[in-house]
Tab-separated table of N, CA and C in Angstrom:
chain	number	residue	atom	x	y	z
A	1	MET	N	87.218	175.457	181.191
A	1	MET	CA	88.389	174.956	180.603
A	1	MET	C	88.241	173.791	179.645
A	2	SER	N	88.769	173.892	178.366
A	2	SER	CA	88.636	172.878	177.489
A	2	SER	C	89.901	171.890	177.639
A	3	ILE	N	89.558	170.748	177.070
A	3	ILE	CA	90.638	169.628	177.202
A	3	ILE	C	91.206	169.495	175.876
A	4	MET	N	92.536	169.638	175.822
A	4	MET	CA	93.219	169.494	174.529
A	4	MET	C	93.213	168.011	173.937
A	5	GLN	N	92.763	168.036	172.747
A	5	GLN	CA	92.736	166.630	172.019
A	5	GLN	C	94.206	166.392	171.454
A	6	PRO	N	94.625	165.134	171.551
A	6	PRO	CA	96.028	164.949	170.979
A	6	PRO	C	96.019	165.292	169.428
A	7	THR	N	97.141	166.012	169.091
A	7	THR	CA	97.310	166.482	167.627
A	7	THR	C	97.932	165.497	166.830
A	8	HIS	N	98.850	164.640	167.329
A	8	HIS	CA	99.586	163.735	166.497
A	8	HIS	C	99.864	162.465	167.461
A	9	THR	N	100.265	161.386	166.789
A	9	THR	CA	100.587	160.331	167.477
A	9	THR	C	102.142	160.043	167.103
A	10	VAL	N	102.955	160.043	168.111
A	10	VAL	CA	104.376	159.733	167.990
A	10	VAL	C	104.650	158.209	168.440
A	11	THR	N	105.056	157.411	167.577
A	11	THR	CA	105.338	155.937	167.821
A	11	THR	C	106.824	155.802	167.897
A	12	VAL	N	107.380	155.074	168.937
A	12	VAL	CA	108.653	154.757	168.916
A	12	VAL	C	108.704	153.236	168.857
A	13	MET	N	109.336	152.704	167.821
A	13	MET	CA	109.692	151.331	167.720
A	13	MET	C	110.822	150.842	168.495
A	14	THR	N	110.727	149.961	169.448
A	14	THR	CA	111.752	149.664	170.411
A	14	THR	C	112.079	148.202	170.498
A	15	ARG	N	112.994	147.712	171.229
A	15	ARG	CA	113.310	146.372	171.563
A	15	ARG	C	113.702	146.348	173.050
A	16	SER	N	113.304	145.324	173.614
A	16	SER	CA	113.523	145.242	175.103
A	16	SER	C	115.055	145.262	175.540
A	17	THR	N	115.934	144.842	174.604
A	17	THR	CA	117.326	144.820	174.815
A	17	THR	C	118.164	145.974	174.300
A	18	CYS	N	117.304	147.032	173.949
A	18	CYS	CA	117.925	148.237	173.323
A	18	CYS	C	118.070	149.282	174.404
A	19	GLY	N	119.224	149.694	174.911
A	19	GLY	CA	119.502	150.707	175.728
A	19	GLY	C	119.127	152.114	175.039
A	20	SER	N	119.493	152.313	173.826
A	20	SER	CA	119.110	153.569	173.182
A	20	SER	C	117.768	153.828	173.110
A	21	CYS	N	116.955	152.732	173.020
A	21	CYS	CA	115.520	152.849	172.903
A	21	CYS	C	114.949	153.637	174.114
A	22	ALA	N	115.338	153.191	175.374
A	22	ALA	CA	114.866	153.754	176.532
A	22	ALA	C	115.193	155.233	176.593
A	23	ARG	N	116.507	155.666	176.094
A	23	ARG	CA	116.962	156.888	176.158
A	23	ARG	C	116.299	157.769	175.187
A	24	VAL	N	115.834	157.315	174.034
A	24	VAL	CA	115.205	158.193	173.080
A	24	VAL	C	113.764	158.368	173.625
A	25	VAL	N	113.118	157.425	174.213
A	25	VAL	CA	111.849	157.672	174.801
A	25	VAL	C	111.705	158.804	175.840
A	26	GLU	N	112.816	158.727	176.697
A	26	GLU	CA	112.778	159.877	177.699
A	26	GLU	C	113.213	161.105	177.191
A	27	GLN	N	114.036	161.090	176.000
A	27	GLN	CA	114.465	162.394	175.446
A	27	GLN	C	113.133	163.024	174.744
A	28	ILE	N	112.325	162.236	174.109
A	28	ILE	CA	111.224	162.862	173.345
A	28	ILE	C	109.998	162.982	174.148
A	29	ARG	N	109.853	162.372	175.241
A	29	ARG	CA	108.592	162.451	176.091
A	29	ARG	C	108.124	163.801	176.449
A	30	PRO	N	109.023	164.686	176.961
A	30	PRO	CA	108.643	166.010	177.239
A	30	PRO	C	108.130	166.930	176.026
A	31	ILE	N	108.715	166.582	174.921
A	31	ILE	CA	108.426	167.323	173.585
A	31	ILE	C	107.035	166.894	173.234
A	32	VAL	N	106.729	165.658	173.262
A	32	VAL	CA	105.451	164.981	172.818
A	32	VAL	C	104.366	165.555	173.756
A	33	GLU	N	104.643	165.517	175.001
A	33	GLU	CA	103.666	166.105	176.008
A	33	GLU	C	103.411	167.591	175.745
A	34	ARG	N	104.500	168.381	175.445
A	34	ARG	CA	104.341	169.910	175.276
A	34	ARG	C	103.434	170.055	173.953
A	35	PHE	N	103.437	169.187	173.058
A	35	PHE	CA	102.489	169.328	171.820
A	35	PHE	C	101.257	168.633	171.972
A	36	HIS	N	100.944	168.100	173.167
A	36	HIS	CA	99.704	167.556	173.468
A	36	HIS	C	99.473	166.391	172.553
A	37	SER	N	100.525	165.637	172.320
A	37	SER	CA	100.442	164.496	171.311
A	37	SER	C	100.476	163.147	172.147
A	38	THR	N	100.154	162.063	171.432
A	38	THR	CA	100.116	160.732	172.112
A	38	THR	C	101.491	160.076	171.862
A	39	LEU	N	102.056	159.612	172.871
A	39	LEU	CA	103.282	158.658	172.784
A	39	LEU	C	102.861	157.272	172.900
A	40	GLU	N	103.243	156.485	171.730
A	40	GLU	CA	103.121	154.984	171.745
A	40	GLU	C	104.354	154.310	171.572
A	41	ILE	N	104.668	153.395	172.410
A	41	ILE	CA	105.860	152.581	172.430
A	41	ILE	C	105.558	151.150	172.082
A	42	LEU	N	106.034	150.742	170.967
A	42	LEU	CA	105.981	149.296	170.563
A	42	LEU	C	107.267	148.630	170.406
A	43	ASP	N	107.163	147.350	170.977
A	43	ASP	CA	108.324	146.436	171.020
A	43	ASP	C	108.202	145.604	169.650
A	44	VAL	N	109.185	145.735	168.718
A	44	VAL	CA	109.107	145.161	167.441
A	44	VAL	C	109.115	143.558	167.575
A	45	ASP	N	109.574	143.074	168.752
A	45	ASP	CA	109.559	141.591	168.978
A	45	ASP	C	108.228	141.023	169.516
A	46	THR	N	107.372	141.847	170.088
A	46	THR	CA	106.285	141.289	170.739
A	46	THR	C	104.902	141.977	170.405
A	47	ASP	N	104.971	143.168	169.924
A	47	ASP	CA	103.726	144.015	169.857
A	47	ASP	C	103.012	143.867	168.401
A	48	GLY	N	103.481	143.138	167.477
A	48	GLY	CA	102.765	143.120	166.200
A	48	GLY	C	103.565	142.207	165.178
A	49	PRO	N	102.819	141.423	164.547
A	49	PRO	CA	103.415	140.436	163.579
A	49	PRO	C	104.121	141.173	162.411
A	50	GLY	N	105.333	140.812	162.154
A	50	GLY	CA	106.206	141.398	161.072
A	50	GLY	C	106.924	142.621	161.448
A	51	LEU	N	106.623	143.252	162.562
A	51	LEU	CA	107.374	144.351	162.952
A	51	LEU	C	109.028	144.078	163.102
A	52	ASP	N	109.264	142.997	163.645
A	52	ASP	CA	110.672	142.441	163.745
A	52	ASP	C	111.269	142.500	162.360
A	53	MET	N	110.567	141.980	161.397
A	53	MET	CA	111.190	141.818	160.144
A	53	MET	C	111.315	143.238	159.459
A	54	GLU	N	110.243	144.021	159.700
A	54	GLU	CA	110.248	145.426	159.053
A	54	GLU	C	111.396	146.113	159.605
A	55	PHE	N	111.604	146.230	161.015
A	55	PHE	CA	112.513	147.091	161.599
A	55	PHE	C	113.969	146.439	161.892
A	56	GLY	N	113.866	145.216	162.015
A	56	GLY	CA	115.184	144.441	162.326
A	56	GLY	C	116.006	145.144	163.377
A	57	ASP	N	117.215	145.413	163.238
A	57	ASP	CA	118.056	146.068	164.207
A	57	ASP	C	118.022	147.538	164.123
A	58	ARG	N	117.207	147.978	163.333
A	58	ARG	CA	117.073	149.524	163.080
A	58	ARG	C	116.152	150.186	164.133
A	59	VAL	N	116.393	149.941	165.396
A	59	VAL	CA	115.749	150.602	166.494
A	59	VAL	C	116.564	151.389	167.352
A	60	PRO	N	116.113	152.406	167.962
A	60	PRO	CA	114.786	152.961	167.976
A	60	PRO	C	114.466	153.636	166.599
A	61	VAL	N	113.213	153.521	166.184
A	61	VAL	CA	112.751	154.262	165.049
A	61	VAL	C	111.486	155.115	165.554
A	62	VAL	N	111.531	156.450	165.261
A	62	VAL	CA	110.321	157.225	165.609
A	62	VAL	C	109.594	157.628	164.485
A	63	LEU	N	108.328	157.520	164.598
A	63	LEU	CA	107.391	157.777	163.559
A	63	LEU	C	106.468	158.904	164.089
A	64	VAL	N	105.944	159.844	163.261
A	64	VAL	CA	105.010	160.723	163.503
A	64	VAL	C	103.850	160.570	162.676
A	65	ASP	N	102.606	160.161	163.211
A	65	ASP	CA	101.479	159.789	162.357
A	65	ASP	C	101.949	158.869	161.271
A	66	ASP	N	102.608	157.726	161.756
A	66	ASP	CA	103.028	156.701	160.822
A	66	ASP	C	104.074	157.009	159.769
A	67	GLU	N	104.670	158.228	159.824
A	67	GLU	CA	105.776	158.489	158.986
A	67	GLU	C	106.964	158.599	159.722
A	68	GLU	N	107.973	157.798	159.218
A	68	GLU	CA	109.346	157.832	159.864
A	68	GLU	C	110.074	159.083	159.830
A	69	ILE	N	110.436	159.643	161.089
A	69	ILE	CA	111.253	160.911	160.929
A	69	ILE	C	112.680	160.627	161.568
A	70	ALA	N	112.894	159.548	162.333
A	70	ALA	CA	114.316	159.348	162.777
A	70	ALA	C	114.523	157.829	163.001
A	71	CYS	N	115.738	157.592	162.920
A	71	CYS	CA	116.205	156.195	163.246
A	71	CYS	C	117.500	156.318	164.069
A	72	TRP	N	117.578	155.649	165.112
A	72	TRP	CA	118.887	155.531	166.066
A	72	TRP	C	118.885	156.835	166.870
A	73	GLU	N	118.985	157.919	166.380
A	73	GLU	CA	119.073	159.290	166.977
A	73	GLU	C	117.948	160.158	166.558
A	74	VAL	N	117.629	161.026	167.520
A	74	VAL	CA	116.351	161.900	167.337
A	74	VAL	C	116.926	163.290	167.549
A	75	ASP	N	116.619	164.225	166.425
A	75	ASP	CA	116.990	165.538	166.608
A	75	ASP	C	115.619	166.251	167.237
A	76	ASP	N	115.856	166.985	168.296
A	76	ASP	CA	114.531	167.485	169.011
A	76	ASP	C	113.969	168.529	168.104
A	77	GLN	N	114.834	169.290	167.242
A	77	GLN	CA	114.212	170.316	166.472
A	77	GLN	C	113.335	169.650	165.310
A	78	GLU	N	113.869	168.552	164.721
A	78	GLU	CA	113.075	167.850	163.687
A	78	GLU	C	111.886	167.146	164.298
A	79	LEU	N	111.819	166.840	165.560
A	79	LEU	CA	110.574	166.351	166.052
A	79	LEU	C	109.602	167.475	166.320
A	80	ILE	N	110.023	168.565	166.749
A	80	ILE	CA	109.278	169.804	167.030
A	80	ILE	C	108.770	170.278	165.750
A	81	ALA	N	109.376	170.210	164.665
A	81	ALA	CA	108.968	170.712	163.323
A	81	ALA	C	107.922	169.715	162.921
A	82	ALA	N	107.936	168.382	163.122
A	82	ALA	CA	107.018	167.416	162.761
A	82	ALA	C	105.749	167.507	163.547
A	83	LEU	N	105.894	168.016	164.709
A	83	LEU	CA	104.683	168.134	165.493
A	83	LEU	C	103.946	169.561	165.379
A	84	SER	N	104.669	170.493	164.834
A	84	SER	CA	104.126	171.907	164.696
A	84	SER	C	103.107	171.977	163.626
């Protein structure tokens, strides 16, 4: 049995006070797992200098391999296409 290596990294930029952020993470988690990708969740206020300035109130933001594919709402089919 071979172990699948992650094919992509999906990063969700979040904020602790953002209810939509938690919803988006739960929405995309099964898709990310199905494509054997890595899910990374970053809080723009605490996980890196300048992230709060870069993303401001524009969260959640979803990136695939550091390329932004969605902001606020995520279309499952667009995520699937990005991971395929």
